[in-house]
Short mmCIF file of C-alpha atoms in Angstrom, two decimals:
data_model
loop_
_atom_site.label_atom_id
_atom_site.label_comp_id
_atom_site.label_asym_id
_atom_site.label_seq_id
_atom_site.Cartn_x
_atom_site.Cartn_y
_atom_site.Cartn_z
CA MET A 1 -22.67 -34.04 -39.29
CA SER A 2 -24.06 -30.90 -37.70
CA GLN A 3 -26.63 -28.68 -39.31
CA LEU A 4 -27.44 -25.04 -38.61
CA ILE A 5 -31.12 -24.05 -38.56
CA GLU A 6 -32.51 -20.54 -38.38
CA VAL A 7 -35.54 -20.39 -36.06
CA THR A 8 -37.97 -17.69 -37.18
CA VAL A 9 -41.00 -15.98 -35.67
CA PRO A 10 -44.06 -18.09 -36.60
CA ASP A 11 -47.39 -16.74 -37.82
CA ILE A 12 -48.58 -14.35 -35.09
CA GLY A 13 -51.68 -13.06 -36.81
CA ASP A 14 -51.97 -9.39 -37.61
CA TYR A 15 -49.21 -8.38 -35.20
CA THR A 16 -46.18 -6.59 -36.71
CA ASP A 17 -43.18 -4.83 -35.20
CA VAL A 18 -43.74 -6.55 -31.85
CA PRO A 19 -41.07 -5.69 -29.23
CA VAL A 20 -38.83 -8.39 -27.73
CA ILE A 21 -39.28 -8.19 -23.93
CA ASP A 22 -37.27 -11.26 -22.94
CA ILE A 23 -34.54 -13.48 -24.38
CA CYS A 24 -34.92 -16.85 -22.68
CA VAL A 25 -31.66 -18.49 -23.82
CA ILE A 26 -27.97 -17.75 -24.15
CA VAL A 27 -25.37 -19.05 -26.61
CA GLY A 28 -24.53 -22.62 -25.63
CA ASP A 29 -27.93 -23.49 -24.12
CA VAL A 30 -29.42 -26.85 -25.08
CA VAL A 31 -33.06 -26.49 -26.12
CA LYS A 32 -35.83 -28.92 -26.97
CA VAL A 33 -38.68 -28.55 -29.41
CA ASP A 34 -41.20 -25.95 -28.14
CA ASP A 35 -38.80 -24.49 -25.55
CA ALA A 36 -39.26 -20.71 -25.35
CA LEU A 37 -36.48 -18.80 -27.10
CA VAL A 38 -37.69 -15.19 -26.86
CA THR A 39 -40.83 -13.50 -25.55
CA LEU A 40 -42.75 -10.88 -27.52
CA GLU A 41 -45.35 -8.50 -26.16
CA SER A 42 -47.88 -6.56 -28.23
CA ASP A 43 -50.41 -4.13 -26.84
CA LYS A 44 -52.87 -7.01 -26.43
CA ALA A 45 -50.91 -10.19 -25.73
CA THR A 46 -47.64 -11.68 -24.56
CA MET A 47 -46.34 -14.64 -26.57
CA ASP A 48 -43.30 -16.91 -26.55
CA VAL A 49 -41.45 -17.84 -29.75
CA PRO A 50 -40.88 -21.61 -29.40
CA SER A 51 -37.99 -23.58 -30.80
CA SER A 52 -38.93 -25.56 -33.92
CA ALA A 53 -36.06 -28.01 -33.40
CA ALA A 54 -33.86 -29.50 -30.70
CA GLY A 55 -30.24 -28.49 -30.52
CA VAL A 56 -27.67 -26.06 -29.17
CA VAL A 57 -28.00 -22.27 -29.44
CA ARG A 58 -25.11 -21.01 -31.60
CA GLU A 59 -26.26 -17.45 -32.32
CA ILE A 60 -28.93 -15.02 -31.11
CA ARG A 61 -30.09 -12.63 -33.82
CA VAL A 62 -32.32 -10.29 -31.77
CA ALA A 63 -31.83 -7.90 -28.86
CA LEU A 64 -34.06 -6.75 -26.01
CA GLY A 65 -36.40 -4.00 -27.19
CA GLU A 66 -35.97 -4.85 -30.87
CA ARG A 67 -39.23 -4.94 -32.86
CA ILE A 68 -39.79 -7.98 -35.07
CA SER A 69 -42.54 -9.56 -37.17
CA ALA A 70 -43.44 -13.00 -38.53
CA GLY A 71 -40.53 -14.57 -40.40
CA ALA A 72 -37.77 -12.71 -38.54
CA VAL A 73 -34.84 -14.93 -37.49
CA VAL A 74 -34.42 -15.00 -33.71
CA VAL A 75 -31.94 -17.82 -33.05
CA VAL A 76 -29.56 -20.10 -34.96
CA LEU A 77 -29.46 -23.71 -33.71
CA GLU A 78 -26.99 -26.52 -34.31
CA THR A 79 -29.13 -29.63 -34.64
CA SER A 80 -26.74 -32.59 -34.95
CA GLU A 81 -27.48 -35.55 -32.70
CA GLN A 82 -24.30 -34.86 -30.70
CA ALA A 83 -25.18 -31.17 -30.30
CA ALA A 84 -28.69 -32.00 -29.20
CA VAL A 85 -27.50 -33.92 -26.15
CA THR A 86 -24.12 -32.43 -25.31
CA PRO A 87 -23.85 -28.72 -24.49
CA PRO A 88 -20.51 -27.01 -25.01
CA VAL A 89 -18.53 -26.45 -21.82
CA VAL A 90 -15.23 -24.99 -20.78
CA ALA A 91 -12.35 -27.39 -21.45
CA VAL A 92 -11.23 -28.77 -18.09
CA PRO A 93 -9.75 -32.07 -16.90
CA VAL A 94 -12.66 -34.48 -16.59
CA ALA A 95 -12.83 -37.38 -14.18
CA ALA A 96 -14.53 -40.63 -15.06
CA PRO A 97 -18.27 -40.09 -15.39
CA ALA A 98 -20.25 -40.88 -12.29
CA PRO A 99 -22.64 -43.84 -12.53
CA ALA A 100 -26.29 -43.08 -12.93
CA VAL A 101 -28.23 -42.75 -9.70
CA ALA A 102 -30.99 -45.32 -9.46
CA ALA A 103 -34.49 -44.05 -8.90
CA ALA A 104 -35.60 -44.38 -5.32
CA VAL A 105 -38.58 -46.56 -4.50
CA PRO A 106 -41.66 -44.33 -4.30
CA VAL A 107 -43.33 -44.02 -0.92
CA ALA A 108 -46.64 -45.84 -0.88
CA ALA A 109 -49.61 -43.89 0.38
CA PRO A 110 -51.19 -45.40 3.49
CA ALA A 111 -54.42 -47.25 2.90
CA GLY A 112 -57.50 -45.42 4.07
CA GLY A 113 -55.75 -42.05 4.49
CA ALA A 114 -54.64 -41.28 0.96
CA VAL A 115 -56.72 -38.84 -1.09
CA GLU A 116 -56.04 -38.18 -4.75
CA VAL A 117 -56.46 -34.46 -5.48
CA LYS A 118 -57.56 -33.95 -9.06
CA VAL A 119 -57.84 -31.02 -11.44
CA PRO A 120 -61.35 -29.57 -10.88
CA ASP A 121 -63.74 -28.30 -13.53
CA ILE A 122 -61.72 -25.76 -15.56
CA GLY A 123 -64.27 -25.12 -18.26
CA ASP A 124 -63.34 -25.87 -21.85
CA TYR A 125 -59.60 -25.99 -21.22
CA HIS A 126 -57.74 -29.22 -22.09
CA ASP A 127 -54.06 -30.19 -21.96
CA VAL A 128 -53.18 -27.15 -19.86
CA PRO A 129 -49.46 -26.90 -19.00
CA VAL A 130 -48.25 -27.03 -15.38
CA ILE A 131 -46.12 -23.91 -14.88
CA ASP A 132 -45.51 -24.21 -11.15
CA VAL A 133 -45.58 -26.97 -8.51
CA CYS A 134 -46.31 -25.16 -5.25
CA VAL A 135 -45.65 -28.04 -2.81
CA LYS A 136 -43.14 -30.83 -2.22
CA VAL A 137 -43.38 -34.26 -0.62
CA GLY A 138 -43.73 -33.87 3.13
CA ASP A 139 -45.43 -30.45 3.05
CA THR A 140 -48.49 -29.96 5.24
CA VAL A 141 -51.37 -28.38 3.33
CA LYS A 142 -54.75 -26.99 4.29
CA VAL A 143 -57.98 -26.98 2.33
CA ASP A 144 -57.77 -24.50 -0.59
CA ASP A 145 -53.96 -24.27 -0.43
CA ALA A 146 -52.55 -24.06 -3.97
CA LEU A 147 -50.90 -27.33 -5.08
CA VAL A 148 -49.98 -26.59 -8.70
CA THR A 149 -50.50 -23.69 -11.09
CA LEU A 150 -51.82 -24.16 -14.62
CA GLU A 151 -51.59 -21.64 -17.42
CA SER A 152 -53.62 -21.79 -20.61
CA ASP A 153 -53.35 -19.32 -23.44
CA LYS A 154 -56.00 -17.20 -21.74
CA ALA A 155 -55.74 -17.65 -17.97
CA THR A 156 -53.59 -18.77 -15.05
CA MET A 157 -55.31 -20.89 -12.40
CA ASP A 158 -54.32 -22.67 -9.19
CA VAL A 159 -55.43 -26.22 -8.40
CA PRO A 160 -56.43 -26.03 -4.72
CA SER A 161 -56.23 -28.87 -2.22
CA SER A 162 -59.62 -30.40 -1.47
CA VAL A 163 -58.39 -31.87 1.84
CA ALA A 164 -56.03 -31.02 4.67
CA GLY A 165 -53.07 -33.30 5.29
CA VAL A 166 -49.52 -34.14 4.27
CA VAL A 167 -48.33 -34.43 0.68
CA ARG A 168 -47.27 -38.04 0.05
CA GLU A 169 -46.81 -38.03 -3.71
CA ILE A 170 -46.71 -35.52 -6.56
CA ARG A 171 -48.04 -36.95 -9.83
CA VAL A 172 -47.13 -34.06 -12.13
CA LYS A 173 -44.02 -32.06 -12.97
CA LEU A 174 -43.28 -28.73 -14.58
CA GLY A 175 -44.33 -28.73 -18.22
CA ASP A 176 -46.81 -31.61 -17.94
CA LYS A 177 -50.13 -31.00 -19.67
CA VAL A 178 -53.23 -31.92 -17.67
CA SER A 179 -57.00 -31.76 -18.06
CA GLU A 180 -60.01 -31.97 -15.76
CA GLY A 181 -59.88 -35.09 -13.57
CA ALA A 182 -56.10 -35.60 -13.77
CA VAL A 183 -54.50 -36.52 -10.42
CA VAL A 184 -51.91 -33.94 -9.39
CA VAL A 185 -51.11 -34.79 -5.76
CA VAL A 186 -51.77 -37.56 -3.26
CA VAL A 187 -52.47 -36.19 0.22
CA ASP A 188 -52.41 -38.25 3.41
CA SER A 189 -55.42 -36.91 5.30
CA GLY A 190 -55.24 -39.31 8.25
CA GLY A 191 -51.69 -40.62 8.63
CA ASP A 192 -48.86 -39.56 10.92
CA SER A 193 -47.81 -36.15 9.60
CA ALA A 194 -44.47 -36.18 11.36
CA ALA A 195 -43.56 -39.57 9.92
CA VAL A 196 -44.55 -38.55 6.46
CA ALA A 197 -42.69 -35.26 6.59
CA SER A 198 -39.48 -37.07 7.43
CA VAL A 199 -39.56 -39.22 4.25
CA PRO A 200 -37.24 -37.64 1.66
CA ALA A 201 -38.40 -37.19 -1.89
CA ALA A 202 -37.02 -39.76 -4.33
CA PRO A 203 -34.06 -38.34 -6.25
CA ALA A 204 -34.54 -38.16 -9.98
CA PRO A 205 -32.41 -40.53 -12.09
CA VAL A 206 -29.26 -38.83 -13.38
CA ALA A 207 -27.92 -40.11 -16.69
CA ALA A 208 -24.16 -40.40 -17.13
CA VAL A 209 -23.38 -37.90 -19.91
CA PRO A 210 -19.80 -37.56 -21.15
CA VAL A 211 -18.42 -34.04 -21.05
CA VAL A 212 -16.91 -32.82 -24.31
CA ALA A 213 -14.30 -30.07 -24.35
CA SER A 214 -15.25 -27.14 -26.52
CA ALA A 215 -14.93 -23.40 -26.86
CA PRO A 216 -15.47 -21.56 -23.58
CA VAL A 217 -18.96 -20.20 -23.01
CA PRO A 218 -19.25 -17.15 -20.75
CA ALA A 219 -21.21 -18.01 -17.62
CA VAL A 220 -24.03 -15.85 -16.36
CA PRO A 221 -23.39 -15.17 -12.67
CA ALA A 222 -26.28 -15.95 -10.38
CA ALA A 223 -27.65 -13.13 -8.31
CA PRO A 224 -26.90 -13.48 -4.60
CA PRO A 225 -29.86 -14.05 -2.25
CA GLY A 226 -32.06 -11.02 -2.01
CA VAL A 227 -30.40 -9.27 -4.97
CA GLY A 228 -32.05 -8.95 -8.39
CA LEU A 229 -30.46 -8.75 -11.82
CA ALA A 230 -28.41 -5.81 -12.95
CA PRO A 231 -30.20 -3.24 -15.15
CA GLY A 232 -30.41 -4.49 -18.73
CA ALA A 233 -29.85 -8.14 -17.77
CA ARG A 234 -32.27 -10.67 -19.18
CA THR A 235 -35.10 -12.01 -17.03
CA HIS A 236 -36.87 -15.34 -17.39
CA ALA A 237 -40.56 -15.26 -16.47
CA SER A 238 -43.83 -16.57 -17.87
CA PRO A 239 -46.41 -14.20 -19.38
CA SER A 240 -48.61 -14.55 -16.29
CA VAL A 241 -45.72 -13.58 -14.01
CA ARG A 242 -44.93 -10.57 -16.20
CA LEU A 243 -48.59 -9.54 -16.05
CA LEU A 244 -48.57 -9.83 -12.24
CA ALA A 245 -45.37 -7.76 -12.07
CA ARG A 246 -46.85 -5.04 -14.29
CA GLU A 247 -50.04 -4.89 -12.20
CA LEU A 248 -47.98 -4.57 -9.00
CA GLY A 249 -45.53 -2.11 -10.54
CA VAL A 250 -42.56 -4.43 -9.97
CA ASP A 251 -39.35 -4.21 -12.01
CA LEU A 252 -38.45 -7.85 -12.73
CA ASN A 253 -34.77 -6.92 -13.00
CA LYS A 254 -34.83 -6.33 -9.24
CA VAL A 255 -36.48 -9.66 -8.35
CA THR A 256 -34.43 -12.67 -7.24
CA ALA A 257 -35.38 -15.78 -9.24
CA SER A 258 -35.89 -19.11 -7.48
CA GLY A 259 -37.31 -21.16 -10.37
CA PRO A 260 -35.48 -23.62 -12.59
CA LYS A 261 -32.83 -22.08 -14.89
CA GLY A 262 -33.17 -18.73 -13.14
CA ARG A 263 -36.88 -18.37 -13.94
CA ILE A 264 -38.87 -15.86 -11.90
CA LEU A 265 -41.97 -17.34 -10.23
CA LYS A 266 -45.05 -15.61 -8.84
CA GLU A 267 -43.76 -16.29 -5.34
CA ASP A 268 -40.58 -14.36 -6.16
CA VAL A 269 -42.63 -11.32 -7.19
CA THR A 270 -44.81 -11.41 -4.07
CA ALA A 271 -41.72 -11.91 -1.87
CA TYR A 272 -40.14 -8.84 -3.44
CA VAL A 273 -43.30 -6.80 -2.78
CA LYS A 274 -43.37 -7.98 0.84
CA GLY A 275 -39.76 -6.91 1.22
CA VAL A 276 -40.54 -3.45 -0.14
CA MET A 277 -43.58 -3.15 2.13
CA THR A 278 -41.61 -3.99 5.27
CA ALA A 279 -38.79 -1.65 4.28
CA VAL A 280 -40.99 1.39 3.55
CA PRO A 281 -41.96 2.17 7.17
CA ALA A 282 -38.31 2.01 8.25
CA VAL A 283 -37.30 4.40 5.48
CA ALA A 284 -40.18 6.73 6.32
CA VAL A 285 -39.27 6.83 10.00
CA ALA A 286 -35.59 7.33 9.24
CA ALA A 287 -36.40 10.29 7.00
CA ALA A 288 -38.81 11.86 9.49
CA PRO A 289 -37.56 14.48 11.93
CA PRO A 290 -37.00 13.31 15.52
CA LEU A 291 -40.09 13.37 17.70
CA GLY A 292 -39.39 14.20 21.33
CA GLY A 293 -35.77 13.09 21.38
CA GLY A 294 -35.93 10.58 18.51
CA LEU A 295 -38.31 7.90 17.28
CA ASP A 296 -37.20 4.31 16.78
CA LEU A 297 -39.15 1.86 14.64
CA LEU A 298 -40.80 -0.46 17.15
CA PRO A 299 -41.60 -4.11 16.43
CA TRP A 300 -45.23 -5.18 16.08
CA PRO A 301 -46.58 -5.79 19.61
CA LYS A 302 -46.85 -9.43 20.67
CA VAL A 303 -49.67 -9.86 23.15
CA ASP A 304 -51.02 -12.99 24.84
CA PHE A 305 -54.70 -12.04 24.52
CA ALA A 306 -55.84 -15.22 26.27
CA LYS A 307 -54.61 -13.92 29.63
CA PHE A 308 -57.24 -11.17 29.47
CA GLY A 309 -60.16 -13.45 28.62
CA PRO A 310 -61.44 -16.16 26.28
CA VAL A 311 -60.32 -15.91 22.63
CA GLU A 312 -60.92 -17.77 19.38
CA ILE A 313 -58.22 -18.17 16.71
CA LYS A 314 -59.59 -17.98 13.19
CA PRO A 315 -57.19 -18.01 10.21
CA LEU A 316 -57.69 -15.36 7.55
CA ALA A 317 -59.27 -16.54 4.31
CA ARG A 318 -56.85 -16.84 1.39
CA ILE A 319 -58.47 -13.92 -0.46
CA LYS A 320 -58.14 -11.68 2.60
CA LYS A 321 -54.46 -12.59 3.04
CA ILE A 322 -53.70 -11.68 -0.57
CA SER A 323 -55.79 -8.50 -0.35
CA ALA A 324 -54.06 -7.47 2.87
CA GLN A 325 -50.66 -7.44 1.19
CA ASN A 326 -51.88 -5.41 -1.79
CA LEU A 327 -53.84 -2.92 0.31
CA ALA A 328 -50.95 -2.34 2.72
CA ARG A 329 -48.56 -1.71 -0.17
CA ASN A 330 -50.99 0.66 -1.91
CA TRP A 331 -51.75 2.60 1.28
CA VAL A 332 -48.05 3.11 2.03
CA MET A 333 -46.77 3.83 -1.47
CA ILE A 334 -49.55 5.86 -3.16
CA PRO A 335 -50.04 9.49 -2.04
CA ALA A 336 -53.81 9.40 -2.48
CA VAL A 337 -56.31 12.17 -1.71
CA THR A 338 -60.08 11.60 -1.45
CA TYR A 339 -62.61 14.06 -2.92
CA HIS A 340 -66.35 13.99 -2.13
CA GLU A 341 -69.33 14.97 -4.26
CA ASP A 342 -73.12 14.57 -4.12
CA ALA A 343 -75.02 13.36 -7.20
CA ASP A 344 -78.76 14.03 -7.59
CA ILE A 345 -80.14 10.73 -8.92
CA THR A 346 -83.84 11.45 -8.35
CA ASP A 347 -84.77 11.29 -12.04
CA LEU A 348 -82.33 8.45 -12.79
CA GLU A 349 -83.75 6.27 -10.03
CA ALA A 350 -87.31 6.91 -11.24
CA PHE A 351 -86.22 5.92 -14.77
CA ARG A 352 -84.46 2.78 -13.47
CA VAL A 353 -87.55 1.65 -11.56
CA ALA A 354 -89.76 2.27 -14.58
CA MET A 355 -87.43 0.27 -16.88
CA ASN A 356 -87.29 -2.65 -14.46
CA LYS A 357 -91.07 -2.71 -14.26
CA GLU A 358 -91.32 -2.56 -18.04
CA ASN A 359 -88.88 -5.47 -18.40
CA GLU A 360 -90.27 -7.49 -15.51
CA LYS A 361 -91.41 -10.37 -17.74
CA SER A 362 -88.09 -10.64 -19.58
CA GLY A 363 -86.14 -10.85 -16.29
CA LEU A 364 -83.85 -7.92 -17.13
CA LYS A 365 -82.97 -5.99 -13.98
CA ILE A 366 -81.01 -2.77 -14.39
CA THR A 367 -78.93 -1.79 -11.37
CA MET A 368 -77.59 1.59 -10.32
CA LEU A 369 -74.11 0.05 -10.66
CA ALA A 370 -74.68 -0.35 -14.42
CA PHE A 371 -75.45 3.38 -14.73
CA LEU A 372 -72.36 4.19 -12.64
CA ILE A 373 -70.11 2.07 -14.88
CA LYS A 374 -71.54 3.75 -17.99
CA ALA A 375 -71.01 7.21 -16.52
CA CYS A 376 -67.43 6.34 -15.57
CA THR A 377 -66.58 5.14 -19.10
CA VAL A 378 -67.72 8.50 -20.50
CA ALA A 379 -65.74 10.39 -17.82
CA LEU A 380 -62.61 8.30 -18.49
CA LYS A 381 -62.70 9.35 -22.14
CA LYS A 382 -63.15 13.02 -21.23
CA PHE A 383 -60.38 12.87 -18.61
CA PRO A 384 -57.80 10.37 -19.98
CA GLU A 385 -55.41 10.88 -17.05
CA PHE A 386 -57.79 8.74 -14.99
CA ASN A 387 -57.38 5.91 -17.51
CA SER A 388 -53.62 5.69 -17.06
CA SER A 389 -50.85 4.11 -15.01
CA LEU A 390 -47.45 5.28 -13.82
CA ASP A 391 -44.46 3.41 -15.27
CA GLY A 392 -41.37 4.97 -13.72
CA ASP A 393 -41.16 8.52 -15.09
CA ASN A 394 -43.71 7.78 -17.84
CA LEU A 395 -47.49 7.95 -17.85
CA VAL A 396 -49.12 5.10 -19.77
CA LEU A 397 -52.40 6.32 -21.30
CA LYS A 398 -54.64 3.36 -22.16
CA GLN A 399 -56.71 3.25 -25.33
CA TYR A 400 -59.05 0.62 -23.89
CA CYS A 401 -61.56 0.92 -21.06
CA HIS A 402 -61.89 -1.98 -18.61
CA VAL A 403 -63.89 -1.12 -15.46
CA ALA A 404 -63.70 -3.19 -12.25
CA PHE A 405 -66.16 -3.28 -9.37
CA ALA A 406 -65.69 -4.60 -5.85
CA ALA A 407 -67.90 -7.62 -5.08
CA ASP A 408 -68.62 -8.73 -1.52
CA THR A 409 -68.25 -12.51 -1.04
CA PRO A 410 -68.29 -14.81 2.01
CA ASN A 411 -64.47 -15.03 1.75
CA GLY A 412 -63.83 -11.31 1.31
CA LEU A 413 -63.82 -8.67 -1.40
CA VAL A 414 -62.90 -9.64 -4.95
CA VAL A 415 -62.76 -7.32 -7.94
CA PRO A 416 -64.21 -8.63 -11.24
CA VAL A 417 -63.43 -6.65 -14.40
CA ILE A 418 -65.81 -5.77 -17.23
CA LYS A 419 -63.71 -5.63 -20.38
CA ASN A 420 -64.39 -2.90 -22.98
CA ALA A 421 -67.13 -1.42 -20.81
CA ASP A 422 -67.27 1.69 -23.00
CA GLN A 423 -68.57 -0.42 -25.89
CA LYS A 424 -71.52 -1.88 -23.96
CA SER A 425 -75.02 -0.60 -23.22
CA VAL A 426 -76.40 -0.09 -19.73
CA ALA A 427 -78.47 -3.26 -20.11
CA GLN A 428 -75.39 -5.27 -21.16
CA LEU A 429 -73.40 -3.84 -18.25
CA ALA A 430 -76.20 -4.82 -15.83
CA ILE A 431 -76.28 -8.40 -17.14
CA GLU A 432 -72.49 -8.85 -17.17
CA SER A 433 -71.92 -7.30 -13.74
CA GLY A 434 -74.65 -9.54 -12.31
CA GLU A 435 -73.08 -12.67 -13.81
CA LEU A 436 -69.61 -11.72 -12.56
CA ALA A 437 -70.97 -10.98 -9.07
CA ARG A 438 -72.61 -14.42 -8.96
CA LYS A 439 -69.38 -16.12 -10.03
CA ALA A 440 -67.51 -14.13 -7.37
CA ARG A 441 -69.87 -15.31 -4.63
CA ASP A 442 -69.52 -18.91 -5.85
CA GLY A 443 -65.72 -18.61 -5.94
CA LYS A 444 -65.60 -19.38 -9.67
CA LEU A 445 -63.95 -16.23 -11.03
CA SER A 446 -60.91 -16.96 -13.21
CA PRO A 447 -57.74 -14.85 -12.97
CA ALA A 448 -58.50 -13.42 -16.41
CA GLU A 449 -61.81 -12.08 -15.09
CA MET A 450 -60.00 -10.16 -12.34
CA SER A 451 -57.16 -8.58 -14.32
CA GLY A 452 -56.60 -5.68 -16.69
CA ALA A 453 -58.73 -3.05 -14.92
CA CYS A 454 -58.27 0.64 -15.77
CA PHE A 455 -60.56 2.03 -13.05
CA THR A 456 -62.46 0.57 -10.08
CA ILE A 457 -65.84 1.27 -8.49
CA SER A 458 -66.36 0.27 -4.86
CA SER A 459 -70.06 0.47 -4.01
CA LEU A 460 -71.43 0.20 -0.49
CA GLY A 461 -74.89 1.28 -1.60
CA GLY A 462 -76.49 -1.96 -0.53
CA ILE A 463 -75.14 -1.57 3.03
CA GLY A 464 -75.21 2.13 3.95
CA GLY A 465 -72.76 4.74 5.13
CA THR A 466 -72.25 8.29 3.94
CA TYR A 467 -68.68 8.81 2.67
CA PHE A 468 -65.41 6.86 2.90
CA SER A 469 -61.86 6.84 1.52
CA PRO A 470 -61.34 3.88 -0.83
CA ILE A 471 -57.74 2.73 -1.35
CA VAL A 472 -56.40 3.12 -4.90
CA ASN A 473 -55.78 -0.27 -6.50
CA ALA A 474 -52.30 -0.15 -8.12
CA PRO A 475 -51.40 0.20 -10.93
CA GLU A 476 -54.60 2.21 -11.39
CA VAL A 477 -54.52 5.87 -10.41
CA ALA A 478 -58.06 6.35 -9.08
CA ILE A 479 -61.03 4.57 -7.53
CA LEU A 480 -64.64 5.73 -7.05
CA GLY A 481 -66.43 4.92 -3.79
CA VAL A 482 -70.23 5.01 -3.63
CA ASN A 483 -72.50 4.90 -0.59
CA LYS A 484 -76.23 4.45 -0.06
CA SER A 485 -78.43 7.13 -1.60
CA VAL A 486 -80.50 9.20 0.82
CA MET A 487 -83.38 11.65 0.46
CA LYS A 488 -82.33 15.23 1.32
CA PRO A 489 -83.95 18.67 1.09
CA VAL A 490 -82.34 20.64 -1.75
CA TRP A 491 -82.96 24.35 -2.47
CA ASN A 492 -84.24 24.74 -6.05
CA GLY A 493 -84.27 28.54 -6.06
CA ALA A 494 -87.78 28.91 -4.73
CA ALA A 495 -88.17 26.23 -2.06
CA PHE A 496 -86.61 23.16 -0.55
CA ALA A 497 -87.54 20.03 -2.49
CA PRO A 498 -86.87 16.38 -1.59
CA ARG A 499 -84.15 14.95 -3.82
CA LEU A 500 -82.45 11.54 -3.82
CA ILE A 501 -78.73 12.14 -3.27
CA LEU A 502 -75.96 9.64 -4.00
CA PRO A 503 -72.65 10.25 -2.09
CA LEU A 504 -69.51 9.89 -4.23
CA SER A 505 -65.96 9.49 -2.84
CA LEU A 506 -63.11 9.62 -5.36
CA SER A 507 -59.58 8.65 -4.25
CA ALA A 508 -56.84 9.64 -6.71
CA ASP A 509 -53.06 9.30 -6.90
CA HIS A 510 -51.84 12.88 -6.40
CA ARG A 511 -48.68 12.17 -8.42
CA VAL A 512 -50.88 11.99 -11.54
CA ILE A 513 -54.12 13.78 -10.62
CA ASP A 514 -54.22 17.09 -8.77
CA GLY A 515 -57.16 18.43 -6.77
CA ALA A 516 -58.64 20.55 -9.55
CA LEU A 517 -58.69 17.66 -12.04
CA ALA A 518 -60.14 15.26 -9.48
CA THR A 519 -62.92 17.69 -8.57
CA ARG A 520 -63.79 18.23 -12.25
CA PHE A 521 -64.00 14.48 -12.74
CA ASN A 522 -66.25 14.07 -9.70
CA VAL A 523 -68.53 16.93 -10.77
CA PHE A 524 -68.78 15.50 -14.30
CA ILE A 525 -69.82 12.09 -12.93
CA ALA A 526 -72.49 13.80 -10.80
CA GLN A 527 -73.78 15.72 -13.86
CA LEU A 528 -74.05 12.52 -15.91
CA LEU A 529 -75.97 10.73 -13.15
CA ALA A 530 -78.29 13.72 -12.74
CA ASP A 531 -79.13 13.64 -16.46
CA MET A 532 -78.04 10.51 -18.33
CA ARG A 533 -78.95 12.17 -21.63
CA ARG A 534 -75.49 13.77 -21.41
CA VAL A 535 -74.03 10.32 -22.15
CA LEU A 536 -75.35 10.64 -25.71
CA LEU A 537 -73.35 13.83 -26.38
#
């Protein structure tokens, strides 16, 4: 006998009236215990409401955008044994059920060439779910290529390949929970790649399930290749994918899903962004007036450089490849203007040196970057437009203050984020920025430590230069570039005096910040650095 169960929102702490941003099921879906039913998103976290029982979805009690709290009913399930295994389908003539397909014999890894790639040190995380398997049997991988993606309640992380070779066996599947040391993939690092690539993956066993005629269930049409969902349609994506989409300014309704059950993966979001990036130049050229009889969009030049002299082919590091895509998109799509200002840091530098000498025994070393971060947090509060992001026709003003800084590493620039920087002292900012910079150089930054920034500082002070035009990091609306300070003669009203000058270069999205506002922000930063006592006001 069937039983109807109302699945309610569990205890979600102090959160109330949390909006529903995704409905992960439709009427007629078969769900298991802990399957996501709906996704909620507060101002601080995204959370799935899991199913408390296995069964068939008979009714959905919430709608997209509706605000709900703990105890609210989201879905009604039918939990009889028959309902738990047999979804309702349209009544049609049914042929005899096909026999179950036997599992294929797994391909044995060749002796001497097989390497088991394991989950590396992931800190205190245990039983972390696999949310994406990035390779398949027969794929050729290089060192540091992502094999699987894990997602804890706090961070998303890739498990990279420790060797180059051909994937012979995949030991995990979507939804598996793994910990440090678990084997995820077996890679053939010395066998015949061509032979391995030709071996098909073993088909999964298919159980013979009888089809029961029932009331018709409306089907959800799949989007054709390259076409996203219609406005208002539901989207299936994990919290980490939604976070990535928000940071890139991507509307998930426009993204074509390639994951199981129409789920949007990170690769789908990046593929959409690549498509937009390649389309923008064509649109720009088409809209531009003809130049000397018309201008056609030319393909990227293909040149055999070796015919002119010796060359060396060196693949881009993974970080640089990812950065290249983001920077190209930001450069094309953000109408940014750069404003320059000089800050007199003579007294501040003298104070910094004195403090470092005073704290020499304790090991505390205060950097100019720490003072810059502190000054920026004060400026962001005075000029809230700089602590915002564009969301369509709306401006999202953030009530938190997370400041990022560009860190130079052997593999390229990465951007760690100091969370709640406005609540920390200069000494705390110096310690935290130093620790994050060390982790960046060692390649140990987690995704959580590189996300959520409101404003970015790109400092070239340790290298040199005078001024430059930093590229705004979407979805932020501004970035501050800093060069090496230099001693200059400055007129004080009676004579020229030597003063230590720090060049500032502020790039801002002109759709949000006009020239007058940007200049005021720059001048205010310079005033704070000239006299840090202003920070106390």
